[in-house]
mmCIF file of C-alpha atoms in Angstrom:
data_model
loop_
_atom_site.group_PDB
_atom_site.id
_atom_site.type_symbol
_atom_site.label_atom_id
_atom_site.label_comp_id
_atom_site.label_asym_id
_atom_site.label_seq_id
_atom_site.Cartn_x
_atom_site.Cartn_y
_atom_site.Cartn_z
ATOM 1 C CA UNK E 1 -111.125 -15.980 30.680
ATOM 2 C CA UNK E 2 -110.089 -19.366 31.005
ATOM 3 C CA UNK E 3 -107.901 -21.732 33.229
ATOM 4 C CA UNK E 4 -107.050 -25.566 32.795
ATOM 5 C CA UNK E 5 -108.933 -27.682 35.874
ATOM 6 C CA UNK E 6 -109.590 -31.462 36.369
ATOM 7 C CA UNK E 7 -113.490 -32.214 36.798
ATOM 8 C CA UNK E 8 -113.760 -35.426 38.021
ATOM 9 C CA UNK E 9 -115.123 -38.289 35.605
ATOM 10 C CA UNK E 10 -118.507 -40.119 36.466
ATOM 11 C CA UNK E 11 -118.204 -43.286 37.896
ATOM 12 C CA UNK E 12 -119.461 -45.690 35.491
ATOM 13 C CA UNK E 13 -118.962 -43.407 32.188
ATOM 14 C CA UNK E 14 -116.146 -45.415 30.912
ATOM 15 C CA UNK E 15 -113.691 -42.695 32.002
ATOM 16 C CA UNK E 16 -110.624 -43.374 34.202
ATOM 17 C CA UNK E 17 -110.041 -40.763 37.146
ATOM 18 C CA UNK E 18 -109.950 -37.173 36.363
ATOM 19 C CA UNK E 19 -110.080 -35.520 33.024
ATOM 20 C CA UNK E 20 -108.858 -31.805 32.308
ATOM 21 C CA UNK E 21 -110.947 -29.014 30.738
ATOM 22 C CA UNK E 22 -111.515 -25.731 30.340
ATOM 23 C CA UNK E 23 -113.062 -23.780 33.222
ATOM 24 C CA UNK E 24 -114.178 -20.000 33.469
ATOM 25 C CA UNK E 25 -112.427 -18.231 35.869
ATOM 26 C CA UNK E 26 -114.994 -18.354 38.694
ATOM 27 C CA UNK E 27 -116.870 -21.189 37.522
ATOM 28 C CA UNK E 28 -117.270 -24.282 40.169
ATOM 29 C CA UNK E 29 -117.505 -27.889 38.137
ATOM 30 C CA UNK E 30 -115.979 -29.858 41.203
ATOM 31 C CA UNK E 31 -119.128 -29.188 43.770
ATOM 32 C CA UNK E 32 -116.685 -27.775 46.033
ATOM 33 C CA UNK E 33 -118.367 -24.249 46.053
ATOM 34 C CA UNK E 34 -114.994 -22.566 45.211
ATOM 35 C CA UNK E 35 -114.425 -21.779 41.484
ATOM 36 C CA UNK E 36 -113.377 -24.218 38.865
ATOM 37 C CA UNK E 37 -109.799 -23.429 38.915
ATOM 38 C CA UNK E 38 -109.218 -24.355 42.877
ATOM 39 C CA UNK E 39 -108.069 -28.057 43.787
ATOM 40 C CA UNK E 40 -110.381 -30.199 45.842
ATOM 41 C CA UNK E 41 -110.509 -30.442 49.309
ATOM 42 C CA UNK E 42 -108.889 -32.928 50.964
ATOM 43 C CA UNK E 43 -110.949 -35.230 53.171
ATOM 44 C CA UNK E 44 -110.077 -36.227 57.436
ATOM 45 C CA UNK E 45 -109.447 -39.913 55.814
ATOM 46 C CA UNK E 46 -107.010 -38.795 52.953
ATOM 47 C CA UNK E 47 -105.039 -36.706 55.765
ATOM 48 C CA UNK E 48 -104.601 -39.352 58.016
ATOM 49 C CA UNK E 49 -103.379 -41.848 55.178
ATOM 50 C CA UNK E 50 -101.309 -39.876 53.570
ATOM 51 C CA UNK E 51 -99.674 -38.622 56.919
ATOM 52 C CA UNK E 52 -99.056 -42.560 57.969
ATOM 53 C CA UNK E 53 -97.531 -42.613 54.253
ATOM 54 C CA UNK E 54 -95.090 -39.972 54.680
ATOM 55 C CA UNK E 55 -93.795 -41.207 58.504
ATOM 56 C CA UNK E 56 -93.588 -45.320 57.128
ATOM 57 C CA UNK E 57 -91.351 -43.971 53.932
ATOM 58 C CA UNK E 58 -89.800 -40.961 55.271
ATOM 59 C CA UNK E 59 -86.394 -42.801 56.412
ATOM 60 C CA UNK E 60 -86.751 -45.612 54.441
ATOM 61 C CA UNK E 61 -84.795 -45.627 50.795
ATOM 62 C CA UNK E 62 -87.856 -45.399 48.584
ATOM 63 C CA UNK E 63 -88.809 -41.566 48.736
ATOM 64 C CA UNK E 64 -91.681 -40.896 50.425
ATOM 65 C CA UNK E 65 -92.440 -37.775 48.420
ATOM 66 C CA UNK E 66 -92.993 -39.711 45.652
ATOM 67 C CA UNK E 67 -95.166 -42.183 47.876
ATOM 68 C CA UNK E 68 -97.204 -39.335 48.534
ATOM 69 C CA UNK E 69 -97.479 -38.376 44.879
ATOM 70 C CA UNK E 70 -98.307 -41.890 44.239
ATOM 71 C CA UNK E 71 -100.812 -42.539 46.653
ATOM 72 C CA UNK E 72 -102.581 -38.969 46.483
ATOM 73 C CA UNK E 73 -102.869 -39.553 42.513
ATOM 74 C CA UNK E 74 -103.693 -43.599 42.619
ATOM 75 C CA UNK E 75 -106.021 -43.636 45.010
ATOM 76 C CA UNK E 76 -107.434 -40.191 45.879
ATOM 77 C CA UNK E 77 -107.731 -38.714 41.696
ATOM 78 C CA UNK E 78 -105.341 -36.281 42.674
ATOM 79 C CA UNK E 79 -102.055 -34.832 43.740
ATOM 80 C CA UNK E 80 -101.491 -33.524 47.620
ATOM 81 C CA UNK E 81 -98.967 -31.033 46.343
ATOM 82 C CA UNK E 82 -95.214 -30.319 47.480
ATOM 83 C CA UNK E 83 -96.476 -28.525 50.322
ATOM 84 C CA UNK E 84 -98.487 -30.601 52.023
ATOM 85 C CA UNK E 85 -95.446 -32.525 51.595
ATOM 86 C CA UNK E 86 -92.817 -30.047 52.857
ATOM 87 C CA UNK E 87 -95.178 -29.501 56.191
ATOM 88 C CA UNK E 88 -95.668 -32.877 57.020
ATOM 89 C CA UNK E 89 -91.984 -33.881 56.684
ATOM 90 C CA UNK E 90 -91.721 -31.428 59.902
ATOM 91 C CA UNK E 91 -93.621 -34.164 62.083
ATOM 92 C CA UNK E 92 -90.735 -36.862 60.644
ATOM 93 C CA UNK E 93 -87.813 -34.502 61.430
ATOM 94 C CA UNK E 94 -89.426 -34.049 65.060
ATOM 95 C CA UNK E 95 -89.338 -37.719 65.147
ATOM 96 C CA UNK E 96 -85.658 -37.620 64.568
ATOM 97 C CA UNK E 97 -84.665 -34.508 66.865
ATOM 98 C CA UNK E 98 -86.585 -36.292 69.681
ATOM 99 C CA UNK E 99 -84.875 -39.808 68.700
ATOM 100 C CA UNK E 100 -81.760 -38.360 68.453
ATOM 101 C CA UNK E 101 -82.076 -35.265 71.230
ATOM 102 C CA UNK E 102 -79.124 -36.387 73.106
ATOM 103 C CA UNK E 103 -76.834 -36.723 69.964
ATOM 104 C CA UNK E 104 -78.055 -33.544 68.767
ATOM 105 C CA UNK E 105 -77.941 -31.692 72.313
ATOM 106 C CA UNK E 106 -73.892 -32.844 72.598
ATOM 107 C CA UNK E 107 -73.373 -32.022 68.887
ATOM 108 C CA UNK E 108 -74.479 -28.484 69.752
ATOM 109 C CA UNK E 109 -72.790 -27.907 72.929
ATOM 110 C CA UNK E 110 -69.230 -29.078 71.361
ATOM 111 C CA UNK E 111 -69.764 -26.759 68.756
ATOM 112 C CA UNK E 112 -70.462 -24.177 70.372
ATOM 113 C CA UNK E 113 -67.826 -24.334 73.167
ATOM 114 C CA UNK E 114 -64.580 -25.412 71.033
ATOM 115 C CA UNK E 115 -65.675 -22.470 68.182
ATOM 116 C CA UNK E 116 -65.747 -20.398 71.335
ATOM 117 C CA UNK E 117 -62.280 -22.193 72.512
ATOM 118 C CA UNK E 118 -60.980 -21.415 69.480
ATOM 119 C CA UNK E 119 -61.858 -17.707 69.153
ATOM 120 C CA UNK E 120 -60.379 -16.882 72.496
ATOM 121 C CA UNK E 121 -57.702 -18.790 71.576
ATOM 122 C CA UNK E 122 -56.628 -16.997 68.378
ATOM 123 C CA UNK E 123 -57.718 -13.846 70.382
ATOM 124 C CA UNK E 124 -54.528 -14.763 73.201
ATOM 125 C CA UNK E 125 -52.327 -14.761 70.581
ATOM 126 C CA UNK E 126 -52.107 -11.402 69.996
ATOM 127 C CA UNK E 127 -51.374 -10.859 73.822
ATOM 128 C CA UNK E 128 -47.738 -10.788 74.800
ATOM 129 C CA UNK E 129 -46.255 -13.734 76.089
ATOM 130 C CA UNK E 130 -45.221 -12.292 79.307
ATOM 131 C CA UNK E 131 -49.428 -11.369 80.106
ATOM 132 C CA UNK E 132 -51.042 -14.722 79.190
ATOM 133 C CA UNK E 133 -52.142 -16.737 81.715
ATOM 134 C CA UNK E 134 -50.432 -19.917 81.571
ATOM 135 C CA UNK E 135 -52.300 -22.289 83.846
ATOM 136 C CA UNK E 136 -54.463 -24.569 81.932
ATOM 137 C CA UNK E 137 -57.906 -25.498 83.352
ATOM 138 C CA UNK E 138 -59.371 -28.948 82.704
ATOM 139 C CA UNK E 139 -62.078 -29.035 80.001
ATOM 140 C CA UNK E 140 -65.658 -30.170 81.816
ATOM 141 C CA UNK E 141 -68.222 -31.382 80.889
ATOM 142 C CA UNK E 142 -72.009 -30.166 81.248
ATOM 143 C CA UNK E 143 -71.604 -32.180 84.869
ATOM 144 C CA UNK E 144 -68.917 -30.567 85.817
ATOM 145 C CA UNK E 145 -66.921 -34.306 84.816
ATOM 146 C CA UNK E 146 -63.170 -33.778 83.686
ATOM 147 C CA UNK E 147 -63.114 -35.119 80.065
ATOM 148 C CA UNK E 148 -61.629 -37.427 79.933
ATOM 149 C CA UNK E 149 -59.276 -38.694 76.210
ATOM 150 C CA UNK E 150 -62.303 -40.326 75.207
ATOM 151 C CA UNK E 151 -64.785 -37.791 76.177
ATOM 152 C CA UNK E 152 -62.056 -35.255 74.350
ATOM 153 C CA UNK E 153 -61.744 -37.325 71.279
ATOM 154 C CA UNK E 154 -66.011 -37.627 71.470
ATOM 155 C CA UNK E 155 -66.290 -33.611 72.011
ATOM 156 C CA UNK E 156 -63.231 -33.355 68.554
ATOM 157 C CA UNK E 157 -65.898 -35.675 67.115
ATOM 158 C CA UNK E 158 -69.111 -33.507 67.367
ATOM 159 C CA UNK E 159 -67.922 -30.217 66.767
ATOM 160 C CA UNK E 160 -66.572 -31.590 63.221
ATOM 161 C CA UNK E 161 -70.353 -33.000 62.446
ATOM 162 C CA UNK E 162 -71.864 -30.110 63.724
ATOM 163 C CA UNK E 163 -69.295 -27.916 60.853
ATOM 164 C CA UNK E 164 -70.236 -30.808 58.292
ATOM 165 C CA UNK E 165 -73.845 -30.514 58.563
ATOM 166 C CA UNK E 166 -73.875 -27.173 58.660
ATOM 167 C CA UNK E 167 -71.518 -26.833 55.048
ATOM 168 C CA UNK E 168 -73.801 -29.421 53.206
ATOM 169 C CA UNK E 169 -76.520 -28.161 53.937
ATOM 170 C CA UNK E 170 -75.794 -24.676 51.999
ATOM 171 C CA UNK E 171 -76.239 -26.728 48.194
ATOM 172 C CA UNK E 172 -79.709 -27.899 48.886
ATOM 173 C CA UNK E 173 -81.026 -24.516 50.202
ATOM 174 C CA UNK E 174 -79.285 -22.679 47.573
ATOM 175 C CA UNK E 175 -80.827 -24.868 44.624
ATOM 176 C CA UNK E 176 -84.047 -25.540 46.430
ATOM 177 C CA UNK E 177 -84.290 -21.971 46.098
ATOM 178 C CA UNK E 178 -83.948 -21.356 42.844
ATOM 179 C CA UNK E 179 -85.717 -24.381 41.223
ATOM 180 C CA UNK E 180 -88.360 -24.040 43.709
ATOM 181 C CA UNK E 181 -90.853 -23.810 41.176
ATOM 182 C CA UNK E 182 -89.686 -26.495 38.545
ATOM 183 C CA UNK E 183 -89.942 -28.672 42.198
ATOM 184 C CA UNK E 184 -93.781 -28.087 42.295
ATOM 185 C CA UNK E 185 -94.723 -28.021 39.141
ATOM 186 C CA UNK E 186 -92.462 -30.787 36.221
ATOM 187 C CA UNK E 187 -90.724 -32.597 39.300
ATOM 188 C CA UNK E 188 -93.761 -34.100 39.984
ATOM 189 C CA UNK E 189 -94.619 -36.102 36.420
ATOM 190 C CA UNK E 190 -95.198 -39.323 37.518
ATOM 191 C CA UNK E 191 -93.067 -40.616 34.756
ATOM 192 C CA UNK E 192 -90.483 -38.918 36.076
ATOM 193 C CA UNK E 193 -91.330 -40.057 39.831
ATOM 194 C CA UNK E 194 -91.451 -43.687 38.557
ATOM 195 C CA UNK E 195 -88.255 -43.616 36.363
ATOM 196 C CA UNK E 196 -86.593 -42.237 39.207
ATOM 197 C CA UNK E 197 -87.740 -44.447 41.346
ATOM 198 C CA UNK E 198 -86.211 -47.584 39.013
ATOM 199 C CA UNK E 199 -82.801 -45.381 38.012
ATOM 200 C CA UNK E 200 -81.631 -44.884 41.717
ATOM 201 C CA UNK E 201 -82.670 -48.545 42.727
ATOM 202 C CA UNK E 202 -79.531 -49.056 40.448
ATOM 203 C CA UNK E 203 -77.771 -46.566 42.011
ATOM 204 C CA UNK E 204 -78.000 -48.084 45.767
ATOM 205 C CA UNK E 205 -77.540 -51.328 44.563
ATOM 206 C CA UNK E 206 -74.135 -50.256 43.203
ATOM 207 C CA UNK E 207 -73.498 -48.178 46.151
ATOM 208 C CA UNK E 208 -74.333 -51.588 48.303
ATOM 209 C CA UNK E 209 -71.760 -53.665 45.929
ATOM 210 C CA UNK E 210 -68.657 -51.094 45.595
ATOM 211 C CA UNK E 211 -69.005 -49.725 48.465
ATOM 212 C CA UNK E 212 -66.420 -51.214 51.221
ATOM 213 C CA UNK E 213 -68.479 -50.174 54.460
ATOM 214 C CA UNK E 214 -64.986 -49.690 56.449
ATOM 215 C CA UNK E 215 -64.965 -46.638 57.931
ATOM 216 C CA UNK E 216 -67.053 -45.358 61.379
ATOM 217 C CA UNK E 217 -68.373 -42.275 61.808
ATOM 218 C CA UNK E 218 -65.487 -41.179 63.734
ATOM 219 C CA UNK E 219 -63.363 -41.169 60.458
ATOM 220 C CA UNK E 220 -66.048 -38.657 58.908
ATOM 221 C CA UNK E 221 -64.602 -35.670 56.833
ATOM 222 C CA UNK E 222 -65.144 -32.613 55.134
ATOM 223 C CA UNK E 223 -65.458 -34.280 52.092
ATOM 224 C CA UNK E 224 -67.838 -37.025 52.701
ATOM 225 C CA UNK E 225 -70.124 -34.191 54.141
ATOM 226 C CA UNK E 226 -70.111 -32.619 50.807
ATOM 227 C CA UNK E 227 -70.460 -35.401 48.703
ATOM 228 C CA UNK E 228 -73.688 -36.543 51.132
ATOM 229 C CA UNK E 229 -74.564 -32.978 51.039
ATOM 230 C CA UNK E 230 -74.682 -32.492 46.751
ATOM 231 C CA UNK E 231 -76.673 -35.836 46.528
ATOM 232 C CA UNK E 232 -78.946 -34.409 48.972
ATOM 233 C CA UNK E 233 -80.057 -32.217 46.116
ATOM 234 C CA UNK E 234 -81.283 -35.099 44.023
ATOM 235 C CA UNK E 235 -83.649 -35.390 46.360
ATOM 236 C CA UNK E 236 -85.690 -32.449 45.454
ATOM 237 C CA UNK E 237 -86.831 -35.016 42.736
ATOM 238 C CA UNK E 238 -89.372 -37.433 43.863
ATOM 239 C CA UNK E 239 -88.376 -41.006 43.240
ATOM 240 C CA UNK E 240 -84.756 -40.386 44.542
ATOM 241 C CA UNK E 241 -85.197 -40.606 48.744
ATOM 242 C CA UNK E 242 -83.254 -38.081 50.499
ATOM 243 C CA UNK E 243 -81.418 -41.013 52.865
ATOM 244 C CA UNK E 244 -81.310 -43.438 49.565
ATOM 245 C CA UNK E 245 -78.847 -40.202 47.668
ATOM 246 C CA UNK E 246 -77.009 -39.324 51.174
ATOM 247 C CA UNK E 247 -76.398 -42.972 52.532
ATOM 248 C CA UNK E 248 -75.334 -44.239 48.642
ATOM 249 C CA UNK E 249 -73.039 -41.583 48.725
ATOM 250 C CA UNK E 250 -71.896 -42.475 52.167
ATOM 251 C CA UNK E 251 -71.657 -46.000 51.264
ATOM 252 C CA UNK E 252 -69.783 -45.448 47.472
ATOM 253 C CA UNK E 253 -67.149 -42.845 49.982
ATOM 254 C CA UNK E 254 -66.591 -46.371 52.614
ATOM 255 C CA UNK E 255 -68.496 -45.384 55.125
ATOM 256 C CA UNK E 256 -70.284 -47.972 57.226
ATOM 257 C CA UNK E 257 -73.790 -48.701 56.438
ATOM 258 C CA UNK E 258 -74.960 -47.855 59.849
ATOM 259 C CA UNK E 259 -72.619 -44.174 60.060
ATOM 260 C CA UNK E 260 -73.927 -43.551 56.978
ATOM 261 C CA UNK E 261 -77.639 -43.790 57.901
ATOM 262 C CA UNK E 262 -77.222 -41.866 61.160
ATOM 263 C CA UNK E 263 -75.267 -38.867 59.548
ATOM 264 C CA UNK E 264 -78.089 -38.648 57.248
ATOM 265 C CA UNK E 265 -80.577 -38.355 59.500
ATOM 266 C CA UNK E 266 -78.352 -35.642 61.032
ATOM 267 C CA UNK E 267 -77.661 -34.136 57.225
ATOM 268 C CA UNK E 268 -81.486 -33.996 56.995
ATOM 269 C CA UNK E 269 -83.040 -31.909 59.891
ATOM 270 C CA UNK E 270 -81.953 -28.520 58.748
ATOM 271 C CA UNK E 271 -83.084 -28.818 54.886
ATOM 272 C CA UNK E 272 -86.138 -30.600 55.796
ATOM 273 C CA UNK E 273 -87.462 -28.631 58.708
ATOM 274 C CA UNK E 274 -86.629 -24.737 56.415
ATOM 275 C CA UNK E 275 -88.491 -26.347 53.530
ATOM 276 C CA UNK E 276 -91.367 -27.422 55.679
ATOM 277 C CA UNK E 277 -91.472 -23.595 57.381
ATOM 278 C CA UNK E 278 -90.716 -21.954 53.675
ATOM 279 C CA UNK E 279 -94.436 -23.769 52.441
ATOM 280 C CA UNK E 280 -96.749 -22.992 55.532
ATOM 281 C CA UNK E 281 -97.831 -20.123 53.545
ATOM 282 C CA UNK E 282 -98.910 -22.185 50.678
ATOM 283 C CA UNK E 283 -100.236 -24.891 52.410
ATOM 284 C CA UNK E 284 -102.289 -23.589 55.011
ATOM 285 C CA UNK E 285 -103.903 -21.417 51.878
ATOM 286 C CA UNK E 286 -103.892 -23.707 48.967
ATOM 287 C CA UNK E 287 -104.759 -22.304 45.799
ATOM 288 C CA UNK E 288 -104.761 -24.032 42.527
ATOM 289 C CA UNK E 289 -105.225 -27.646 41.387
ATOM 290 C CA UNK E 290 -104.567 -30.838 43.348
ATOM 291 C CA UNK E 291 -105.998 -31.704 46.971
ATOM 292 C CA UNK E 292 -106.153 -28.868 49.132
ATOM 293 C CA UNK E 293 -106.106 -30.056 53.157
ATOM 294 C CA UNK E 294 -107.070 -27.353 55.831
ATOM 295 C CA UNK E 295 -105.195 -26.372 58.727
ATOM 296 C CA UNK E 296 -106.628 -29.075 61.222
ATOM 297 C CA UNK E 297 -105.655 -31.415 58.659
ATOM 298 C CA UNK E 298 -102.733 -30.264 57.943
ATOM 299 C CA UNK E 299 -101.640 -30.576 61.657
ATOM 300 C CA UNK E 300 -103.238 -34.108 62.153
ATOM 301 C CA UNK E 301 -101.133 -35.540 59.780
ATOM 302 C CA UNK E 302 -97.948 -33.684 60.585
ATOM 303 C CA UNK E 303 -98.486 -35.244 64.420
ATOM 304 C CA UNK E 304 -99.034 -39.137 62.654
ATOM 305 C CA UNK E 305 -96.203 -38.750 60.362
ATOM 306 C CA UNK E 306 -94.697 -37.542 63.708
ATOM 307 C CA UNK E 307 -95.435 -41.185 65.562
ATOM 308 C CA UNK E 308 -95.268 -43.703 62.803
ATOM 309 C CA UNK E 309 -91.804 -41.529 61.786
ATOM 310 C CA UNK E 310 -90.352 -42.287 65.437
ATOM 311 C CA UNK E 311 -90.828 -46.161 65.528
ATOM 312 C CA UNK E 312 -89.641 -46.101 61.524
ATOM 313 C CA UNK E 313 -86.299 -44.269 62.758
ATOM 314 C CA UNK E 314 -85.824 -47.118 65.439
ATOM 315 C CA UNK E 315 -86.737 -49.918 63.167
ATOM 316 C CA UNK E 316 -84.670 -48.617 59.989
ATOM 317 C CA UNK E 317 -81.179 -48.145 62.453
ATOM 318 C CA UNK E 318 -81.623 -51.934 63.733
ATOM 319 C CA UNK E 319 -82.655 -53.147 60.170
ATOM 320 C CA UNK E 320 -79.056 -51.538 59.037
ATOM 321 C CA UNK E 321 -76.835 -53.062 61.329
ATOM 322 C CA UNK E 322 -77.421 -56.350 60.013
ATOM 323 C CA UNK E 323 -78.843 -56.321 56.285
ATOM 324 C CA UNK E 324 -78.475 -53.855 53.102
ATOM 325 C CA UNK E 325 -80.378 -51.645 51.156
ATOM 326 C CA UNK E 326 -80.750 -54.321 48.586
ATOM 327 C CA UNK E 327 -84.284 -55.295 50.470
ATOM 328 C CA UNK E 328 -85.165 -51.325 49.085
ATOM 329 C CA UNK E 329 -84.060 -51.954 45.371
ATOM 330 C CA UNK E 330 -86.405 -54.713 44.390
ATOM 331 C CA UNK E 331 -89.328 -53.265 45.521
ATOM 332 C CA UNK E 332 -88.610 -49.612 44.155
ATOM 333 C CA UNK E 333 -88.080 -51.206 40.697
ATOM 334 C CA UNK E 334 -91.352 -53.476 41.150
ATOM 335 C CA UNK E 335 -93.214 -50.257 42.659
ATOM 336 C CA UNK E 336 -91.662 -48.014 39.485
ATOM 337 C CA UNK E 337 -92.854 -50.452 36.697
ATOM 338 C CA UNK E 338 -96.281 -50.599 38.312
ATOM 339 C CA UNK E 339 -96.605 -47.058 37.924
ATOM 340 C CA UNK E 340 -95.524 -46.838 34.989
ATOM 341 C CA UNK E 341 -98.067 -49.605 33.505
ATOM 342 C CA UNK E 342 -100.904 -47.694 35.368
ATOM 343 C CA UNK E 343 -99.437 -44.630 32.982
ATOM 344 C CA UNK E 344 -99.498 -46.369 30.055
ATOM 345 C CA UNK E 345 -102.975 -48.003 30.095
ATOM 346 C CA UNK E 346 -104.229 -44.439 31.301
ATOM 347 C CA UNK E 347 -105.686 -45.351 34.946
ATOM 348 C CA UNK E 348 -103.585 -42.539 36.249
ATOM 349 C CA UNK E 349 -102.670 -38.980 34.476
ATOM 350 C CA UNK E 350 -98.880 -37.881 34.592
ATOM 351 C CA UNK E 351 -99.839 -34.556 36.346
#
């Protein structure tokens, strides 16, 4: 019985990187003592670049799942797999949950209180007139402050986002669901990473021309969360960026740059952070090809994509406010056509 493996090529035989071939179930040809049809292991070095990889590129526009796939392939011989990238995008969306606690923190309390508001609202409506109590009681806030009309208008404003978040997230988990294996497996064809990588450089680009950057995030609506919440799902493909599809689609619907950036952060946490529990399993017991990292591993370079994601969140919201995703586009098309030469001339396998 038989399996397809990679065995990796001698140094100075001629031979580029890894070559497949035909191993008996059982068999070791990689030295790793664990039969010929289990990936590598992963060594302390390759964790702790590939972890500073996925918290530089994370937030920025040029996916960092295909950087991963990239970097694992160009200069390690082999792929890291989804779900080392799944778990290590947890230490990123920890970056953002601590960078954004106090946004997040109000957005829940508003949501929470007005949907309870509202409840025993619609519930004193079916209570005669002549039994409701009619003396209304100033809303407060966690301080015991009065709101105030701003404070009001602020609390209006979170308990929408909190609704919009929670609505677009429902078409990533549902198709991450079901293509869950295509995601693993074909997504991850570096000619598709690198064409994808080129095709939505176009895309931001025209999202950075039409777009007229007018509106602030207090004009956000049901509709630009589901827009920003479909092109989420492109982001299932490496080469796309999940805050390249959601802040193009904020941008091409007028939002500002800056409102667009911060509700995808926002859009992100709950996708991200279920993906990254749904492939624990599978990472912390690899089995099959690519580089398999250990637990220890795993967890070191979930807690540096953790730090490096934190100062990248900071830098990328000042970088906004004041220049364009243009700065992303040339270098995604330079980085795509790169990859693809190192395809063509054979330095790198597809998958």
């Amino acid at each position: 019985m038989y399996c397809r493996c990679r065995i990796a090529a001698p140094l100075f035989s001629g031979e580029r990187g890894r070559r497949w071939t035909n191993c008996p179930v059982g068999m070791d040809f990689s030295g790793s003592g664990r039969g010929g049809c289990v990936g590598e292991s992963m060594t302390w070095l390759q964790a702790l670049v590939l972890g500073l990889v996925q918290g530089l590129t994370e937030f920025l526009p040029v996916s960092s799942s295909a950087h991963l796939r990239i970097v694992s392939s160009v200069f390690f011989g082999d792929d890291a797999g989804a779900s080392f990238t799944a778990v290590t995008q947890l230490g990123t969306e920890a970056a953002v949950l601590v960078y954004f606690a106090k946004d997040i923190w109000r957005i829940v309390v508003a949501w929470f209180t007005t949907l309870t508001e509202k409840v025993s609202a619609r519930s004193r409506e079916m209570v005669p007139i002549t039994d409701q109590v009619t003396t209304k009681l100033p809303i407060v806030t966690a301080g015991g402050v009065p709101y105030g009309l701003d404070e009001d208008r602020q609390r209006d404003l979170d308990y929408r986002i909190g609704w919009y978040v929670i609505i677009a997230t429902i078409p990533i988990g549902v198709i991450g669901f079901v293509l869950k294996d295509q995601i693993r497996t074909g997504a991850r064809n570096l000619w598709l990473v690198s064409f994808m990588l080129i095709a939505f450089a176009l895309v931001i680009a025209a999202a950075e021309y039409y777009g007229t950057k007018r509106r602030p995030i207090e004009q956000l609506t049901n509709r630009d969360g589901l827009v920003m919440g479909f092109a989420q799902c492109l982001a299932l493909i490496p080469g796309v960026s999940r805050s390249g599809a959601t802040s193009s689609a904020g941008l091409f619907l007028g939002l500002e740059r800056e409102a667009a950036v911060r509700f995808s952060f926002l859009l992100a946490i709950p996708a991200v952070t279920a993906s990254g529990l749904f492939s624990l399993p599978d990472a912390f017991a690899p089995a099959g090809e690519g580089l398999n990292a250990s637990g220890p591993q795993l967890l070191v370079a979930t807690l540096v994509s953790f730090v490096v994601g934190y100062a990248s969140v900071a830098w990328l919201l000042k970088f906004v406010s004041k220049h364009s995703f243009n700065w992303f586009v040339g270098y995604r098309i330079v980085l795509g056509l790169v990859i693809m030469g190192l395809l063509a001339g054979g330095v790198v396998q597809a998958t």
